Amino acid sequence: MRQADFRAALLDPSRPHPPGLTDPQGRPAGRRFNVYRNNVTVSLVEALKTAFPVLRKLVGEEFFAAMALEHVRAHPPRSPLLMLYGTDMPDFLARFPPVSHLPYLPDIARLELALRESYHAADATPVAPDRLAAIPPQDLANIRLRLAPALRLVRSDWPIHAIWVANMKEAPPPRTVTAQDILILRPEFDPEPHLLPQGAAPFIAALAEGKTIGTALDAAGDFDLNATFALLVSGGAIIDIATETSA
Amino acid sequence: MLDRQTEPGLPPAPGVGYKPQHFTALMQDPGPVRWLEIHAENYMGEGGRPIAQLRHLAERFPISVHGVGLSIGGEGPLDRDHLDRLRRLCDWLQPASFSEHLAWSTHDAEFLNDLLPLPYTEETLARVCAHVDEVQTRLGRKMLLENPSVYLDFAESNLGEIEFLSEIASRTGCGLLLDVNNVHVSCTNRQTDARDYIDRFPIDLVGEIHLGGHDEDVDDAGAPLLIDSHAHPVVDPVWQLYERTISRAGPLATLIEWDNDVPDWPVLADEAERAARILDRVTA
């Protein structure tokens, strides 16, 4: 037996069973091989169900299970770390004709992936708020902020925050189609998606790349800097402060 | 009969597979449970709640790290990145034991998330031994290798499972993990005698016992087909095989495995209590 043949038949039910597999009397293995087929696909569909609770609500359990099975067969995991399985889901959804009328699904998948990455990201201790307060205003532009490893930025042309809240917290669904950007923060162990002030995402993205506050402000247009900073501080997202001269 | 400390350091007492929903109960009153087993792959993130909980648990309980993703029976080379992750976990956690399966799960970098079977031949024996050597060298510790649940036979197999496992242990110095439910499942499915399997197993090499539940089905000919599911209580025939095993071996670290449809803590604690009673009775 070659494991390549075994693997191919596991994921493609239209293929014949690999040769040389038998029952105790030497007859073809039949249903015995299907135990493995079933174990593989059921367990991986379960992993996707756990990973994408909002997608499940949006498309319904039955549809999600059928779609997840197609996803599993097209994109089996590339790593034994199933906690991060599903990174192909946004692209899969974007190309899956039965959901082409729900164009926000790929962004919801990206949000759910980012929440899981945040959950498993490294711990970090935020800087004391008085360290931030102690920075002279004239120095602020030259400061670089190190952001928490669990911070994630998810940008969308769709109201993904409102959709997420409506499905996870039983709030009413969004009434208007507006672009929403989400900042995921994890003050302790539970990642929380926050709606970012409009226009703040380029600023956060630049900070995350290690740009100075001045450069990050230049990268963004008008946005509510105070509200954005308050969010970063309350979510424990700033874990170190470096001045320009040390860079 | 030797009253030995099981290698390399789990207490000869009941343990359970750790589930996060049991964290508070375990920290308050673990009952008969003296040690915990974790699935290595669930604790390979960088941080967050899983790692924090594990640090707390490890201060209180000996931990057994049980891998489910190394694919030791795979045709291809071991995944070096995965082996490095395993080493990092063992380095900071310093577990009392590390174990993996006689099975494969990865092919061409695709992870299939099941413990897939391999034929028992000289060729597969040499390959598994090379992989066990590599794991033990990389981790710098002895490992235990677990007997699988199997559902079918390979026409090309020309070695018995016990002979195969014994030879791996002899060539690599690894120990064995005897899953008594797997013995019951495999022997039923292969229509062989489970008591004979237990009696012939190289018991001195066993560092840990697994007990768990299974599903029942039938094959195309209507013969019983048992499926390892870890979703039910341990059945009476498996308890009887366990008692037979302990009578031969003396007390051994014994794990209750319940991974799917996980029950509330008291149900799991009762299963551990039943193992504790058998351990006490046999060694009294």
Coordinates of C-alpha atoms in Angstrom, one line a residue:
Chain A
M1 CA 0.0 0.0 0.0
R2 CA 1.2 3.5 -0.8
Q3 CA 0.0 6.2 1.6
A4 CA -0.6 8.4 -1.4
D5 CA -3.3 6.0 -2.6
F6 CA -4.8 5.8 0.8
R7 CA -4.9 9.6 1.2
A8 CA -6.5 10.1 -2.3
A9 CA -9.3 7.6 -1.5
L10 CA -9.8 9.2 1.9
L11 CA -10.7 12.6 0.5
D12 CA -12.4 11.5 -2.7
P13 CA -15.4 9.2 -2.2
S14 CA -15.6 8.6 -5.9
R15 CA -12.3 6.8 -5.9
P16 CA -12.0 3.1 -5.3
H17 CA -10.5 1.8 -2.1
P18 CA -6.7 1.3 -2.2
P19 CA -5.8 -2.4 -3.1
G20 CA -4.7 -4.8 -0.4
L21 CA -7.0 -3.8 2.4
T22 CA -9.1 -6.7 3.8
D23 CA -11.4 -8.0 6.5
P24 CA -10.2 -10.9 8.6
Q25 CA -11.3 -13.4 6.0
G26 CA -9.3 -11.7 3.3
R27 CA -12.3 -10.1 1.6
P28 CA -12.1 -6.4 0.4
A29 CA -12.3 -4.0 3.4
G30 CA -15.5 -2.3 2.2
R31 CA -17.1 -0.4 5.1
R32 CA -14.0 -0.9 7.2
F33 CA -12.1 1.6 5.0
N34 CA -15.0 4.0 5.2
V35 CA -14.4 4.3 8.9
Y36 CA -11.2 6.2 8.1
R37 CA -13.0 8.3 5.4
N38 CA -15.6 9.3 7.9
N39 CA -13.2 10.0 10.7
V40 CA -11.1 12.4 8.6
T41 CA -14.0 14.4 7.1
V42 CA -16.2 14.5 10.1
S43 CA -13.4 15.6 12.4
L44 CA -12.2 18.3 10.0
V45 CA -15.7 19.6 9.4
E46 CA -16.1 19.8 13.2
A47 CA -12.9 21.8 13.4
L48 CA -14.3 24.3 10.9
K49 CA -17.6 24.5 12.8
T50 CA -15.7 25.4 15.9
A51 CA -13.7 28.0 14.0
F52 CA -16.5 29.9 12.3
P53 CA -19.5 30.2 14.6
V54 CA -20.8 33.4 12.9
L55 CA -20.5 32.0 9.4
R56 CA -22.5 29.0 10.6
K57 CA -25.3 31.3 11.8
L58 CA -25.3 33.3 8.6
V59 CA -25.6 30.4 6.3
G60 CA -27.3 27.9 8.6
E61 CA -26.0 24.6 10.1
E62 CA -27.0 22.3 7.3
F63 CA -25.6 24.5 4.5
F64 CA -22.4 25.2 6.5
A65 CA -21.8 21.4 7.1
A66 CA -22.1 20.7 3.4
M67 CA -19.9 23.7 2.4
A68 CA -17.3 22.8 5.0
L69 CA -17.1 19.2 3.6
E70 CA -16.3 20.7 0.2
H71 CA -13.8 23.0 1.8
V72 CA -12.1 20.1 3.6
R73 CA -11.8 18.1 0.4
A74 CA -10.4 21.0 -1.5
H75 CA -8.2 22.4 1.3
P76 CA -7.1 19.8 3.8
P77 CA -5.0 21.2 6.7
R78 CA -1.4 21.9 6.0
S79 CA -0.4 21.6 9.6
P80 CA -1.3 19.5 12.7
L81 CA -2.2 22.8 14.5
L82 CA -5.9 22.5 13.9
M83 CA -6.4 25.6 16.1
L84 CA -5.4 27.6 13.1
Y85 CA -7.1 25.5 10.4
G86 CA -9.3 27.4 8.0
T87 CA -7.0 30.1 6.6
D88 CA -8.2 29.2 3.1
M89 CA -11.8 29.8 4.0
P90 CA -12.0 33.5 2.9
D91 CA -10.7 32.7 -0.6
F92 CA -12.9 29.5 -0.8
L93 CA -16.0 31.6 0.0
A94 CA -15.1 34.3 -2.5
R95 CA -15.0 31.6 -5.2
F96 CA -17.9 29.4 -4.0
P97 CA -20.9 30.2 -6.4
P98 CA -23.7 29.2 -3.9
V99 CA -22.7 32.1 -1.6
S100 CA -21.9 34.7 -4.3
H101 CA -25.0 36.7 -3.1
L102 CA -23.4 37.1 0.3
P103 CA -20.3 39.1 -0.6
Y104 CA -19.4 39.9 3.0
L105 CA -18.9 36.3 4.0
P106 CA -15.1 36.3 3.2
D107 CA -14.6 39.3 5.5
I108 CA -16.5 37.6 8.3
A109 CA -14.3 34.5 7.8
R110 CA -11.2 36.8 8.0
L111 CA -12.6 38.3 11.2
E112 CA -13.2 34.9 12.8
L113 CA -9.7 33.7 11.8
A114 CA -8.2 36.9 13.3
L115 CA -10.1 36.3 16.6
R116 CA -8.6 32.8 16.9
E117 CA -5.1 34.0 16.1
S118 CA -5.6 36.7 18.8
Y119 CA -6.8 34.0 21.3
H120 CA -3.6 32.0 20.8
A121 CA -1.1 34.9 20.5
A122 CA 1.7 35.6 22.9
D123 CA 0.9 37.3 26.2
A124 CA 2.3 40.8 26.9
T125 CA 2.2 43.3 29.6
P126 CA 0.8 46.8 28.7
V127 CA 2.8 49.9 29.6
A128 CA 1.6 51.9 32.6
P129 CA -0.7 54.7 31.4
D130 CA 1.5 57.2 33.3
R131 CA 4.4 56.4 30.9
L132 CA 2.3 57.6 28.0
A133 CA 1.1 60.6 29.9
A134 CA 4.7 61.5 30.7
I135 CA 5.7 62.0 27.1
P136 CA 6.2 65.7 26.3
P137 CA 3.8 66.7 23.5
Q138 CA 6.6 67.9 21.2
D139 CA 8.1 64.4 21.3
L140 CA 5.0 62.5 20.4
A141 CA 5.5 62.5 16.7
N142 CA 8.8 60.8 17.0
I143 CA 7.6 58.0 19.3
R144 CA 7.2 54.4 18.1
L145 CA 4.7 52.2 19.9
R146 CA 5.1 48.4 20.2
L147 CA 1.6 46.9 20.0
A148 CA 0.5 43.7 21.7
P149 CA 1.0 40.4 19.7
A150 CA -2.7 39.7 20.2
L151 CA -3.8 42.9 18.4
R152 CA -5.4 42.3 14.9
L153 CA -6.8 44.8 12.4
V154 CA -9.5 43.6 10.1
R155 CA -10.7 46.1 7.4
S156 CA -13.8 45.6 5.3
D157 CA -16.1 47.3 2.8
W158 CA -19.0 45.7 4.7
P159 CA -20.5 46.4 8.2
I160 CA -18.7 43.4 9.6
H161 CA -18.7 44.7 13.2
A162 CA -22.5 45.1 13.2
I163 CA -22.9 41.7 11.6
W164 CA -20.6 40.1 14.2
V165 CA -22.4 41.8 17.1
A166 CA -25.9 40.9 15.7
N167 CA -24.9 37.2 15.5
M168 CA -22.9 36.8 18.7
K169 CA -24.8 39.2 21.0
E170 CA -28.2 39.0 19.6
A171 CA -28.4 42.6 18.6
P172 CA -30.5 43.7 15.6
P173 CA -28.8 43.3 12.2
P174 CA -27.3 46.4 10.5
R175 CA -29.7 48.6 8.6
T176 CA -27.2 50.2 6.3
V177 CA -24.3 49.0 4.3
T178 CA -21.3 50.9 5.6
A179 CA -17.6 50.0 5.5
Q180 CA -16.4 49.0 9.0
D181 CA -12.9 48.4 10.3
I182 CA -12.3 46.3 13.4
L183 CA -9.6 46.3 16.0
I184 CA -9.3 43.1 18.0
L185 CA -7.8 43.6 21.4
R186 CA -7.2 41.0 24.1
P187 CA -6.7 42.7 27.5
E188 CA -6.5 39.3 29.2
F189 CA -7.6 36.1 27.6
D190 CA -10.7 36.9 25.6
P191 CA -10.3 38.7 22.3
E192 CA -12.9 41.4 21.7
P193 CA -13.6 43.0 18.3
H194 CA -14.0 46.8 18.6
L195 CA -15.4 49.1 15.9
L196 CA -12.6 51.4 14.9
P197 CA -13.3 55.1 14.4
Q198 CA -13.7 55.8 10.7
G199 CA -10.3 56.5 9.1
A200 CA -8.2 55.2 11.9
A201 CA -7.2 51.9 10.3
P202 CA -4.3 53.3 8.3
F203 CA -2.9 54.8 11.5
I204 CA -3.1 51.5 13.3
A205 CA -1.6 49.6 10.4
A206 CA 1.3 52.0 10.3
L207 CA 1.9 51.8 14.0
A208 CA 1.9 48.0 13.7
E209 CA 4.5 48.2 11.0
G210 CA 6.8 50.1 13.5
K211 CA 6.3 53.6 12.0
T212 CA 6.5 56.6 14.3
I213 CA 3.3 58.2 15.5
G214 CA 4.1 61.2 13.2
T215 CA 4.5 59.0 10.1
A216 CA 1.4 57.0 11.1
L217 CA -0.6 60.2 11.3
D218 CA 0.6 61.2 7.9
A219 CA -0.5 57.8 6.5
A220 CA -4.1 58.4 7.7
G221 CA -6.6 61.1 6.8
D222 CA -8.9 62.8 9.3
F223 CA -10.0 60.5 12.2
D224 CA -10.7 60.7 15.9
L225 CA -7.2 60.3 17.4
N226 CA -8.3 60.6 21.0
A227 CA -10.9 57.9 20.7
T228 CA -8.4 55.7 18.9
F229 CA -5.8 56.2 21.6
A230 CA -8.4 55.6 24.3
L231 CA -9.2 52.3 22.7
L232 CA -5.6 51.2 22.5
V233 CA -4.9 52.1 26.1
S234 CA -8.1 50.5 27.5
G235 CA -7.4 47.3 25.6
G236 CA -3.9 47.1 26.9
A237 CA -2.6 47.2 23.3
I238 CA 0.5 49.3 23.9
I239 CA 3.3 47.2 25.4
D240 CA 6.4 49.4 24.8
I241 CA 7.3 53.0 23.9
A242 CA 10.5 53.8 22.0
T243 CA 11.8 57.3 21.0
E244 CA 13.1 58.0 17.5
T245 CA 16.7 58.3 18.6
S246 CA 16.8 54.7 19.7
A247 CA 15.6 53.4 16.4
Chain B
M1 CA 5.1 -8.4 41.4
L2 CA 7.1 -5.1 41.3
D3 CA 5.5 -2.0 42.8
R4 CA 7.4 0.2 40.4
Q5 CA 7.2 3.9 39.6
T6 CA 6.1 3.9 35.9
E7 CA 8.7 5.2 33.5
P8 CA 9.5 8.0 33.1
G9 CA 7.5 9.4 36.0
L10 CA 3.7 9.2 35.9
P11 CA 2.3 8.0 39.3
P12 CA 0.8 4.5 39.1
A13 CA -2.7 5.9 39.7
P14 CA -5.6 7.3 37.7
G15 CA -5.3 10.3 35.4
V16 CA -7.7 11.9 33.0
G17 CA -7.5 13.6 29.6
Y18 CA -7.7 17.3 30.4
K19 CA -10.6 19.3 29.1
P20 CA -10.8 23.1 29.8
Q21 CA -14.4 22.8 31.1
H22 CA -13.1 20.8 34.0
F23 CA -10.4 23.3 35.0
T24 CA -12.2 24.7 38.1
A25 CA -13.4 21.3 39.3
L26 CA -9.9 19.8 39.0
M27 CA -8.3 22.8 40.9
Q28 CA -10.9 22.5 43.7
D29 CA -11.1 18.7 44.2
P30 CA -9.6 16.3 41.7
G31 CA -11.0 13.3 43.6
P32 CA -9.0 10.1 42.6
V33 CA -7.2 11.9 39.7
R34 CA -3.5 12.2 40.4
W35 CA -2.2 13.3 36.9
L36 CA -3.4 14.8 33.7
E37 CA -2.8 14.2 30.0
I38 CA -3.0 16.9 27.3
H39 CA -2.9 16.7 23.5
A40 CA 0.3 18.4 22.6
E41 CA -1.1 20.1 19.5
N42 CA -3.7 22.1 21.6
Y43 CA -0.9 23.8 23.5
M44 CA 1.3 24.9 20.7
G45 CA 0.0 28.5 20.5
E46 CA 2.1 31.3 21.6
G47 CA 0.1 32.2 24.7
G48 CA -3.4 33.1 25.9
R49 CA -5.7 31.1 28.1
P50 CA -4.7 27.5 27.1
I51 CA -1.1 28.1 28.0
A52 CA -2.0 30.0 31.2
Q53 CA -4.3 27.2 32.4
L54 CA -1.6 24.6 31.6
R55 CA 0.9 26.5 33.7
H56 CA -1.5 26.4 36.7
L57 CA -2.3 22.7 36.2
A58 CA 1.4 21.8 35.9
E59 CA 2.1 23.3 39.3
R60 CA -0.3 20.9 40.8
F61 CA -0.3 17.7 38.7
P62 CA 2.3 15.6 36.8
I63 CA 1.5 16.2 33.1
S64 CA 1.6 13.6 30.3
V65 CA 2.0 15.1 26.8
H66 CA 0.3 13.0 24.3
G67 CA 1.0 13.9 20.6
V68 CA -1.6 13.3 17.9
G69 CA 0.1 14.9 14.9
L70 CA 3.6 13.6 14.5
S71 CA 2.7 10.9 12.0
I72 CA 5.4 8.5 13.2
G73 CA 4.1 5.8 10.8
G74 CA 4.3 8.2 7.8
E75 CA 6.1 7.3 4.6
G76 CA 7.7 10.7 4.4
P77 CA 10.1 12.4 6.7
L78 CA 8.9 13.7 10.1
D79 CA 7.8 17.4 10.1
R80 CA 10.8 19.1 11.6
D81 CA 8.8 22.3 12.4
H82 CA 6.4 20.2 14.3
L83 CA 9.1 18.3 16.1
D84 CA 10.6 21.7 17.1
R85 CA 7.2 22.9 18.5
L86 CA 7.0 19.7 20.5
R87 CA 10.5 20.2 21.9
R88 CA 9.6 23.8 22.9
L89 CA 6.5 22.5 24.7
C90 CA 8.5 19.8 26.5
D91 CA 11.3 22.2 27.3
W92 CA 9.1 24.6 29.3
L93 CA 6.6 22.1 30.6
Q94 CA 9.0 19.3 31.6
P95 CA 6.2 16.7 31.4
A96 CA 6.4 13.5 33.3
S97 CA 5.8 11.5 30.1
F98 CA 5.6 12.0 26.3
S99 CA 3.7 9.6 24.1
E100 CA 2.6 9.2 20.5
H101 CA 0.9 6.7 18.2
L102 CA 1.8 3.8 15.9
A103 CA -0.1 5.5 13.0
W104 CA 0.3 8.1 10.3
S105 CA -1.7 11.3 9.8
T106 CA 0.4 13.5 7.4
H107 CA 1.0 12.9 3.7
D108 CA 2.8 15.4 1.5
A109 CA 2.4 18.1 4.2
E110 CA -1.4 17.5 4.3
F111 CA -2.6 16.7 7.9
L112 CA -5.6 14.3 7.8
N113 CA -6.4 14.4 11.5
D114 CA -6.9 10.7 12.0
L115 CA -4.7 7.9 13.3
L116 CA -4.3 6.0 10.0
P117 CA -3.1 2.4 9.9
L118 CA 0.1 0.9 8.4
P119 CA 1.0 -2.6 7.3
Y120 CA 3.5 -4.4 9.6
T121 CA 6.5 -5.4 7.5
E122 CA 10.3 -5.2 7.8
E123 CA 10.2 -2.1 5.6
T124 CA 7.6 -0.2 7.8
L125 CA 9.4 -1.4 10.9
A126 CA 12.7 0.1 9.8
R127 CA 10.9 3.4 9.0
V128 CA 9.0 3.6 12.3
C129 CA 12.2 2.9 14.2
A130 CA 14.1 5.6 12.4
H131 CA 11.2 8.1 13.3
V132 CA 11.1 7.0 16.9
D133 CA 14.9 7.5 17.1
E134 CA 14.6 10.9 15.6
V135 CA 11.9 11.9 18.1
Q136 CA 13.8 10.7 21.1
T137 CA 17.0 12.3 20.0
R138 CA 15.3 15.7 19.2
L139 CA 13.3 15.7 22.5
G140 CA 16.2 14.3 24.5
R141 CA 13.8 12.0 26.3
K142 CA 12.3 8.5 26.0
M143 CA 8.9 8.2 24.5
L144 CA 6.0 5.8 24.8
L145 CA 4.4 4.4 21.6
E146 CA 0.7 3.5 21.6
N147 CA -0.9 0.4 20.0
P148 CA -3.6 1.6 17.6
S149 CA -7.3 0.9 17.0
V150 CA -7.5 -0.8 13.6
Y151 CA -10.5 -1.5 11.4
L152 CA -8.9 -3.5 8.6
D153 CA -6.0 -5.7 7.7
F154 CA -3.2 -5.3 5.1
A155 CA -2.7 -8.2 2.8
E156 CA 1.1 -7.3 2.8
S157 CA 1.5 -7.5 6.6
N158 CA 3.8 -10.3 7.6
L159 CA 4.5 -9.3 11.2
G160 CA 2.1 -9.4 14.2
E161 CA 1.3 -6.2 16.0
I162 CA 2.8 -7.3 19.3
E163 CA 6.0 -8.5 17.5
F164 CA 6.1 -5.2 15.6
L165 CA 5.8 -3.1 18.8
S166 CA 8.2 -5.2 20.8
E167 CA 10.8 -4.9 18.0
I168 CA 10.4 -1.1 17.9
A169 CA 10.9 -0.9 21.7
S170 CA 13.9 -3.2 21.5
R171 CA 15.6 -1.3 18.6
T172 CA 14.9 2.2 19.9
G173 CA 14.6 1.9 23.7
C174 CA 11.2 3.5 23.6
G175 CA 8.5 2.3 26.0
L176 CA 4.9 1.4 25.1
L177 CA 1.6 2.8 25.9
L178 CA -1.0 0.1 26.2
D179 CA -4.5 1.3 25.2
V180 CA -6.8 -1.5 26.5
N181 CA -9.8 -0.1 24.7
N182 CA -7.8 -0.2 21.4
V183 CA -7.0 -3.9 22.2
H184 CA -10.7 -4.7 22.6
V185 CA -11.6 -2.7 19.5
S186 CA -8.8 -4.1 17.3
C187 CA -9.2 -7.7 18.4
T188 CA -13.0 -7.6 17.9
N189 CA -12.5 -6.1 14.5
R190 CA -9.8 -8.6 13.6
Q191 CA -11.8 -11.5 15.2
T192 CA -8.9 -12.4 17.5
D193 CA -8.7 -13.0 21.3
A194 CA -8.2 -9.8 23.3
R195 CA -7.2 -11.7 26.4
D196 CA -4.5 -13.5 24.5
Y197 CA -3.3 -10.1 23.2
I198 CA -3.1 -8.8 26.8
D199 CA -1.3 -12.0 28.0
R200 CA 1.3 -11.8 25.2
F201 CA 1.9 -8.0 25.4
P202 CA 5.5 -7.1 26.6
I203 CA 4.1 -5.8 29.9
D204 CA 7.5 -4.7 31.4
L205 CA 7.8 -2.1 28.6
V206 CA 4.4 -0.5 29.4
G207 CA 4.6 3.0 31.0
E208 CA 1.0 4.0 30.8
I209 CA -2.5 2.5 30.2
H210 CA -5.3 4.1 28.3
L211 CA -9.0 3.4 28.8
G212 CA -11.8 4.9 26.7
G213 CA -15.1 4.3 25.0
H214 CA -16.0 3.3 21.5
D215 CA -18.9 3.2 19.0
E216 CA -20.4 0.0 17.6
D217 CA -21.1 -0.7 14.0
V218 CA -21.1 -3.7 11.6
D219 CA -19.0 -4.4 8.5
D220 CA -20.4 -5.5 5.1
A221 CA -20.7 -9.1 6.2
G222 CA -22.6 -8.1 9.4
A223 CA -19.6 -8.7 11.7
P224 CA -19.1 -6.4 14.6
L225 CA -17.1 -3.3 13.8
L226 CA -16.0 -1.2 16.8
I227 CA -14.9 2.3 16.3
D228 CA -12.6 4.1 18.7
S229 CA -14.4 7.4 19.5
H230 CA -13.6 8.4 23.1
A231 CA -17.2 9.5 23.3
H232 CA -18.6 7.0 25.9
P233 CA -17.9 5.4 29.2
V234 CA -15.5 2.5 29.3
V235 CA -17.4 -0.8 28.7
D236 CA -17.3 -3.8 31.0
P237 CA -15.2 -6.1 28.7
V238 CA -12.6 -3.3 28.7
W239 CA -12.6 -3.1 32.5
Q240 CA -12.2 -6.8 32.6
L241 CA -9.2 -6.6 30.2
Y242 CA -7.8 -3.8 32.3
E243 CA -8.0 -5.9 35.5
R244 CA -6.3 -8.7 33.7
T245 CA -3.6 -6.3 32.6
I246 CA -3.0 -4.8 36.1
S247 CA -3.0 -8.3 37.6
R248 CA -0.1 -9.1 35.3
A249 CA 1.7 -5.8 35.5
G250 CA 1.1 -4.3 39.0
P251 CA -0.1 -0.8 39.3
L252 CA 0.4 1.5 36.3
A253 CA -0.5 5.0 35.4
T254 CA -4.0 4.7 34.0
L255 CA -5.8 7.3 31.8
I256 CA -9.5 7.8 31.3
E257 CA -9.8 9.2 27.7
W258 CA -13.0 11.1 26.9
D259 CA -12.5 13.5 24.1
N260 CA -15.9 13.8 22.4
D261 CA -19.4 14.5 24.0
V262 CA -17.3 15.3 27.1
P263 CA -19.4 14.7 30.2
D264 CA -19.6 16.8 33.3
W265 CA -16.8 16.4 35.8
P266 CA -18.6 13.9 38.2
V267 CA -19.1 11.4 35.4
L268 CA -15.4 11.5 34.5
A269 CA -14.3 11.4 38.1
D270 CA -16.5 8.2 38.6
E271 CA -14.6 6.5 35.7
A272 CA -11.3 7.4 37.4
E273 CA -12.7 6.1 40.7
R274 CA -13.5 2.8 39.1
A275 CA -9.9 2.6 37.8
A276 CA -8.6 3.5 41.3
R277 CA -10.7 0.7 42.9
I278 CA -9.2 -1.9 40.5
L279 CA -5.7 -0.6 41.1
D280 CA -6.3 -0.9 44.9
R281 CA -7.9 -4.3 44.7
V282 CA -5.2 -5.9 42.6
T283 CA -2.4 -4.5 44.6
A284 CA -3.9 -5.2 48.0

